[in-house]
Amino acid sequence: MATELIHLSYDGNFQLETDAKVILCKVIQSNQDEPLSSDVDDTKHLRVELQLDRTSMHPQGGGQPTDIGMITSDTETYTANIDKVTIDRACGIVTHSGSVTLNSSAATDEIFPSKSSVKVTVDSANRQLLSECHTAGHVVDAAMARCDKLLPPTKGYHFMDGPYVEYKGSIDTKDREVFLSRLKEAYDTNS
């Protein structure tokens, strides 16, 4: 069953919390022969993958980075700190990957049981930053149009390590300096 993507609706795009049901929780270990990592303070840290019936977290894709946040059990016994959200485009199932810290005596097969209720919480500051970065790509498109350069965009990369928009076509070398000046002017007008 495909995961309901709350963020795809207009109102859902601004919804930072969602109640959901667990479809599957998988504990990930790098090597089954190795014990789960434990601290001296008698806790263990697990990598988990959670699949839910619905989510307000945006999966990575289309040049857009993943949302980050938390998934908390309805009893608030367990919290997964989610650092990556992916979607299987073939079946529509979203997987939330992250870490859980447990008391070393806790049974790992009991965390986030199937059909249990959870709360999905998006990191709002990160969502806003990524949203603004994505919007900046559209501002660049608008500035290009104001400069009468209607080159079709072919790729957007909206990650914070170096966002950009690629276009099909080129601008003649002799025209670039004037174009860049006009583009900066148009961009300043849009922002």
PDB file of N, CA, C and O in Angstrom, residues 34-65:
ATOM      1  N   GLU A  34      27.961  -8.635  14.887  1.00  0.00           N
ATOM      2  CA  GLU A  34      28.395  -7.613  15.834  1.00  0.00           C
ATOM      3  C   GLU A  34      27.230  -7.199  16.724  1.00  0.00           C
ATOM      4  O   GLU A  34      26.095  -7.113  16.268  1.00  0.00           O
ATOM      5  N   PRO A  35      27.487  -6.928  17.991  1.00  0.00           N
ATOM      6  CA  PRO A  35      26.406  -6.432  18.853  1.00  0.00           C
ATOM      7  C   PRO A  35      26.023  -5.021  18.437  1.00  0.00           C
ATOM      8  O   PRO A  35      26.805  -4.309  17.815  1.00  0.00           O
ATOM      9  N   LEU A  36      24.800  -4.627  18.772  1.00  0.00           N
ATOM     10  CA  LEU A  36      24.373  -3.254  18.524  1.00  0.00           C
ATOM     11  C   LEU A  36      25.253  -2.328  19.336  1.00  0.00           C
ATOM     12  O   LEU A  36      25.711  -2.681  20.422  1.00  0.00           O
ATOM     13  N   SER A  37      25.510  -1.125  18.820  1.00  0.00           N
ATOM     14  CA  SER A  37      26.419  -0.231  19.534  1.00  0.00           C
ATOM     15  C   SER A  37      25.822   0.146  20.888  1.00  0.00           C
ATOM     16  O   SER A  37      24.645   0.410  21.010  1.00  0.00           O
ATOM     17  N   SER A  38      26.652   0.130  21.906  1.00  0.00           N
ATOM     18  CA  SER A  38      26.221   0.463  23.262  1.00  0.00           C
ATOM     19  C   SER A  38      27.163   1.491  23.855  1.00  0.00           C
ATOM     20  O   SER A  38      28.341   1.523  23.535  1.00  0.00           O
ATOM     21  N   ASP A  39      26.634   2.339  24.708  1.00  0.00           N
ATOM     22  CA  ASP A  39      27.429   3.330  25.424  1.00  0.00           C
ATOM     23  C   ASP A  39      27.712   2.826  26.826  1.00  0.00           C
ATOM     24  O   ASP A  39      27.102   1.878  27.306  1.00  0.00           O
ATOM     25  N   VAL A  40      28.632   3.523  27.496  1.00  0.00           N
ATOM     26  CA  VAL A  40      28.928   3.193  28.886  1.00  0.00           C
ATOM     27  C   VAL A  40      27.749   3.536  29.793  1.00  0.00           C
ATOM     28  O   VAL A  40      27.647   3.016  30.893  1.00  0.00           O
ATOM     29  N   ASP A  41      26.833   4.396  29.342  1.00  0.00           N
ATOM     30  CA  ASP A  41      25.686   4.769  30.179  1.00  0.00           C
ATOM     31  C   ASP A  41      24.521   3.791  30.027  1.00  0.00           C
ATOM     32  O   ASP A  41      23.394   4.101  30.335  1.00  0.00           O
ATOM     33  N   ASP A  42      24.820   2.570  29.550  1.00  0.00           N
ATOM     34  CA  ASP A  42      23.839   1.500  29.473  1.00  0.00           C
ATOM     35  C   ASP A  42      22.713   1.782  28.477  1.00  0.00           C
ATOM     36  O   ASP A  42      21.556   1.468  28.722  1.00  0.00           O
ATOM     37  N   THR A  43      23.050   2.407  27.347  1.00  0.00           N
ATOM     38  CA  THR A  43      22.077   2.615  26.280  1.00  0.00           C
ATOM     39  C   THR A  43      22.607   1.983  25.007  1.00  0.00           C
ATOM     40  O   THR A  43      23.808   1.737  24.868  1.00  0.00           O
ATOM     41  N   LYS A  44      21.711   1.717  24.094  1.00  0.00           N
ATOM     42  CA  LYS A  44      22.129   1.215  22.786  1.00  0.00           C
ATOM     43  C   LYS A  44      21.505   2.087  21.709  1.00  0.00           C
ATOM     44  O   LYS A  44      20.421   2.644  21.889  1.00  0.00           O
ATOM     45  N   HIS A  45      22.216   2.203  20.609  1.00  0.00           N
ATOM     46  CA  HIS A  45      21.795   3.047  19.497  1.00  0.00           C
ATOM     47  C   HIS A  45      21.515   2.145  18.302  1.00  0.00           C
ATOM     48  O   HIS A  45      22.371   1.350  17.910  1.00  0.00           O
ATOM     49  N   LEU A  46      20.334   2.280  17.760  1.00  0.00           N
ATOM     50  CA  LEU A  46      19.914   1.457  16.637  1.00  0.00           C
ATOM     51  C   LEU A  46      19.654   2.318  15.415  1.00  0.00           C
ATOM     52  O   LEU A  46      19.166   3.444  15.529  1.00  0.00           O
ATOM     53  N   ARG A  47      19.953   1.778  14.243  1.00  0.00           N
ATOM     54  CA  ARG A  47      19.503   2.378  12.990  1.00  0.00           C
ATOM     55  C   ARG A  47      18.200   1.670  12.642  1.00  0.00           C
ATOM     56  O   ARG A  47      18.111   0.441  12.725  1.00  0.00           O
ATOM     57  N   VAL A  48      17.185   2.457  12.299  1.00  0.00           N
ATOM     58  CA  VAL A  48      15.890   1.870  11.953  1.00  0.00           C
ATOM     59  C   VAL A  48      15.399   2.420  10.626  1.00  0.00           C
ATOM     60  O   VAL A  48      15.797   3.507  10.195  1.00  0.00           O
ATOM     61  N   GLU A  49      14.545   1.653   9.998  1.00  0.00           N
ATOM     62  CA  GLU A  49      13.789   2.090   8.826  1.00  0.00           C
ATOM     63  C   GLU A  49      12.326   1.906   9.167  1.00  0.00           C
ATOM     64  O   GLU A  49      11.911   0.814   9.563  1.00  0.00           O
ATOM     65  N   LEU A  50      11.553   2.984   9.038  1.00  0.00           N
ATOM     66  CA  LEU A  50      10.128   2.949   9.350  1.00  0.00           C
ATOM     67  C   LEU A  50       9.322   3.224   8.090  1.00  0.00           C
ATOM     68  O   LEU A  50       9.615   4.170   7.350  1.00  0.00           O
ATOM     69  N   GLN A  51       8.306   2.403   7.875  1.00  0.00           N
ATOM     70  CA  GLN A  51       7.339   2.648   6.806  1.00  0.00           C
ATOM     71  C   GLN A  51       5.997   2.890   7.482  1.00  0.00           C
ATOM     72  O   GLN A  51       5.586   2.120   8.348  1.00  0.00           O
ATOM     73  N   LEU A  52       5.344   3.989   7.091  1.00  0.00           N
ATOM     74  CA  LEU A  52       4.099   4.415   7.717  1.00  0.00           C
ATOM     75  C   LEU A  52       2.992   4.487   6.682  1.00  0.00           C
ATOM     76  O   LEU A  52       3.249   4.525   5.478  1.00  0.00           O
ATOM     77  N   ASP A  53       1.743   4.563   7.156  1.00  0.00           N
ATOM     78  CA  ASP A  53       0.619   4.690   6.219  1.00  0.00           C
ATOM     79  C   ASP A  53       0.524   6.092   5.618  1.00  0.00           C
ATOM     80  O   ASP A  53      -0.006   6.278   4.540  1.00  0.00           O
ATOM     81  N   ARG A  54       1.092   7.109   6.328  1.00  0.00           N
ATOM     82  CA  ARG A  54       1.063   8.493   5.843  1.00  0.00           C
ATOM     83  C   ARG A  54       2.237   9.242   6.449  1.00  0.00           C
ATOM     84  O   ARG A  54       2.781   8.848   7.471  1.00  0.00           O
ATOM     85  N   THR A  55       2.633  10.322   5.794  1.00  0.00           N
ATOM     86  CA  THR A  55       3.739  11.113   6.313  1.00  0.00           C
ATOM     87  C   THR A  55       3.632  12.565   5.859  1.00  0.00           C
ATOM     88  O   THR A  55       3.095  12.842   4.786  1.00  0.00           O
ATOM     89  N   SER A  56       4.138  13.463   6.697  1.00  0.00           N
ATOM     90  CA  SER A  56       4.248  14.867   6.310  1.00  0.00           C
ATOM     91  C   SER A  56       5.684  15.194   5.917  1.00  0.00           C
ATOM     92  O   SER A  56       5.982  16.325   5.562  1.00  0.00           O
ATOM     93  N   MET A  57       6.575  14.208   5.968  1.00  0.00           N
ATOM     94  CA  MET A  57       7.966  14.427   5.577  1.00  0.00           C
ATOM     95  C   MET A  57       8.141  14.266   4.071  1.00  0.00           C
ATOM     96  O   MET A  57       7.653  13.312   3.484  1.00  0.00           O
ATOM     97  N   HIS A  58       8.867  15.211   3.480  1.00  0.00           N
ATOM     98  CA  HIS A  58       9.145  15.196   2.052  1.00  0.00           C
ATOM     99  C   HIS A  58      10.316  14.251   1.780  1.00  0.00           C
ATOM    100  O   HIS A  58      11.394  14.434   2.325  1.00  0.00           O
ATOM    101  N   PRO A  59      10.108  13.233   0.924  1.00  0.00           N
ATOM    102  CA  PRO A  59      11.234  12.355   0.598  1.00  0.00           C
ATOM    103  C   PRO A  59      12.209  13.058  -0.353  1.00  0.00           C
ATOM    104  O   PRO A  59      11.832  13.976  -1.081  1.00  0.00           O
ATOM    105  N   GLN A  60      13.447  12.607  -0.326  1.00  0.00           N
ATOM    106  CA  GLN A  60      14.450  13.155  -1.240  1.00  0.00           C
ATOM    107  C   GLN A  60      14.071  12.783  -2.663  1.00  0.00           C
ATOM    108  O   GLN A  60      13.642  11.680  -2.934  1.00  0.00           O
ATOM    109  N   GLY A  61      14.233  13.713  -3.584  1.00  0.00           N
ATOM    110  CA  GLY A  61      13.962  13.430  -4.982  1.00  0.00           C
ATOM    111  C   GLY A  61      13.685  14.688  -5.776  1.00  0.00           C
ATOM    112  O   GLY A  61      13.309  15.718  -5.214  1.00  0.00           O
ATOM    113  N   GLY A  62      13.913  14.608  -7.068  1.00  0.00           N
ATOM    114  CA  GLY A  62      13.650  15.739  -7.945  1.00  0.00           C
ATOM    115  C   GLY A  62      14.525  16.940  -7.634  1.00  0.00           C
ATOM    116  O   GLY A  62      14.113  18.084  -7.816  1.00  0.00           O
ATOM    117  N   GLY A  63      15.737  16.700  -7.159  1.00  0.00           N
ATOM    118  CA  GLY A  63      16.642  17.783  -6.822  1.00  0.00           C
ATOM    119  C   GLY A  63      16.398  18.385  -5.460  1.00  0.00           C
ATOM    120  O   GLY A  63      17.080  19.318  -5.049  1.00  0.00           O
ATOM    121  N   GLN A  64      15.395  17.858  -4.745  1.00  0.00           N
ATOM    122  CA  GLN A  64      15.023  18.388  -3.428  1.00  0.00           C
ATOM    123  C   GLN A  64      15.560  17.451  -2.341  1.00  0.00           C
ATOM    124  O   GLN A  64      15.344  16.250  -2.402  1.00  0.00           O
ATOM    125  N   PRO A  65      16.264  18.002  -1.340  1.00  0.00           N
ATOM    126  CA  PRO A  65      16.751  17.155  -0.240  1.00  0.00           C
ATOM    127  C   PRO A  65      15.603  16.610   0.613  1.00  0.00           C
ATOM    128  O   PRO A  65      14.476  17.110   0.554  1.00  0.00           O
TER     129      PRO A  65
END
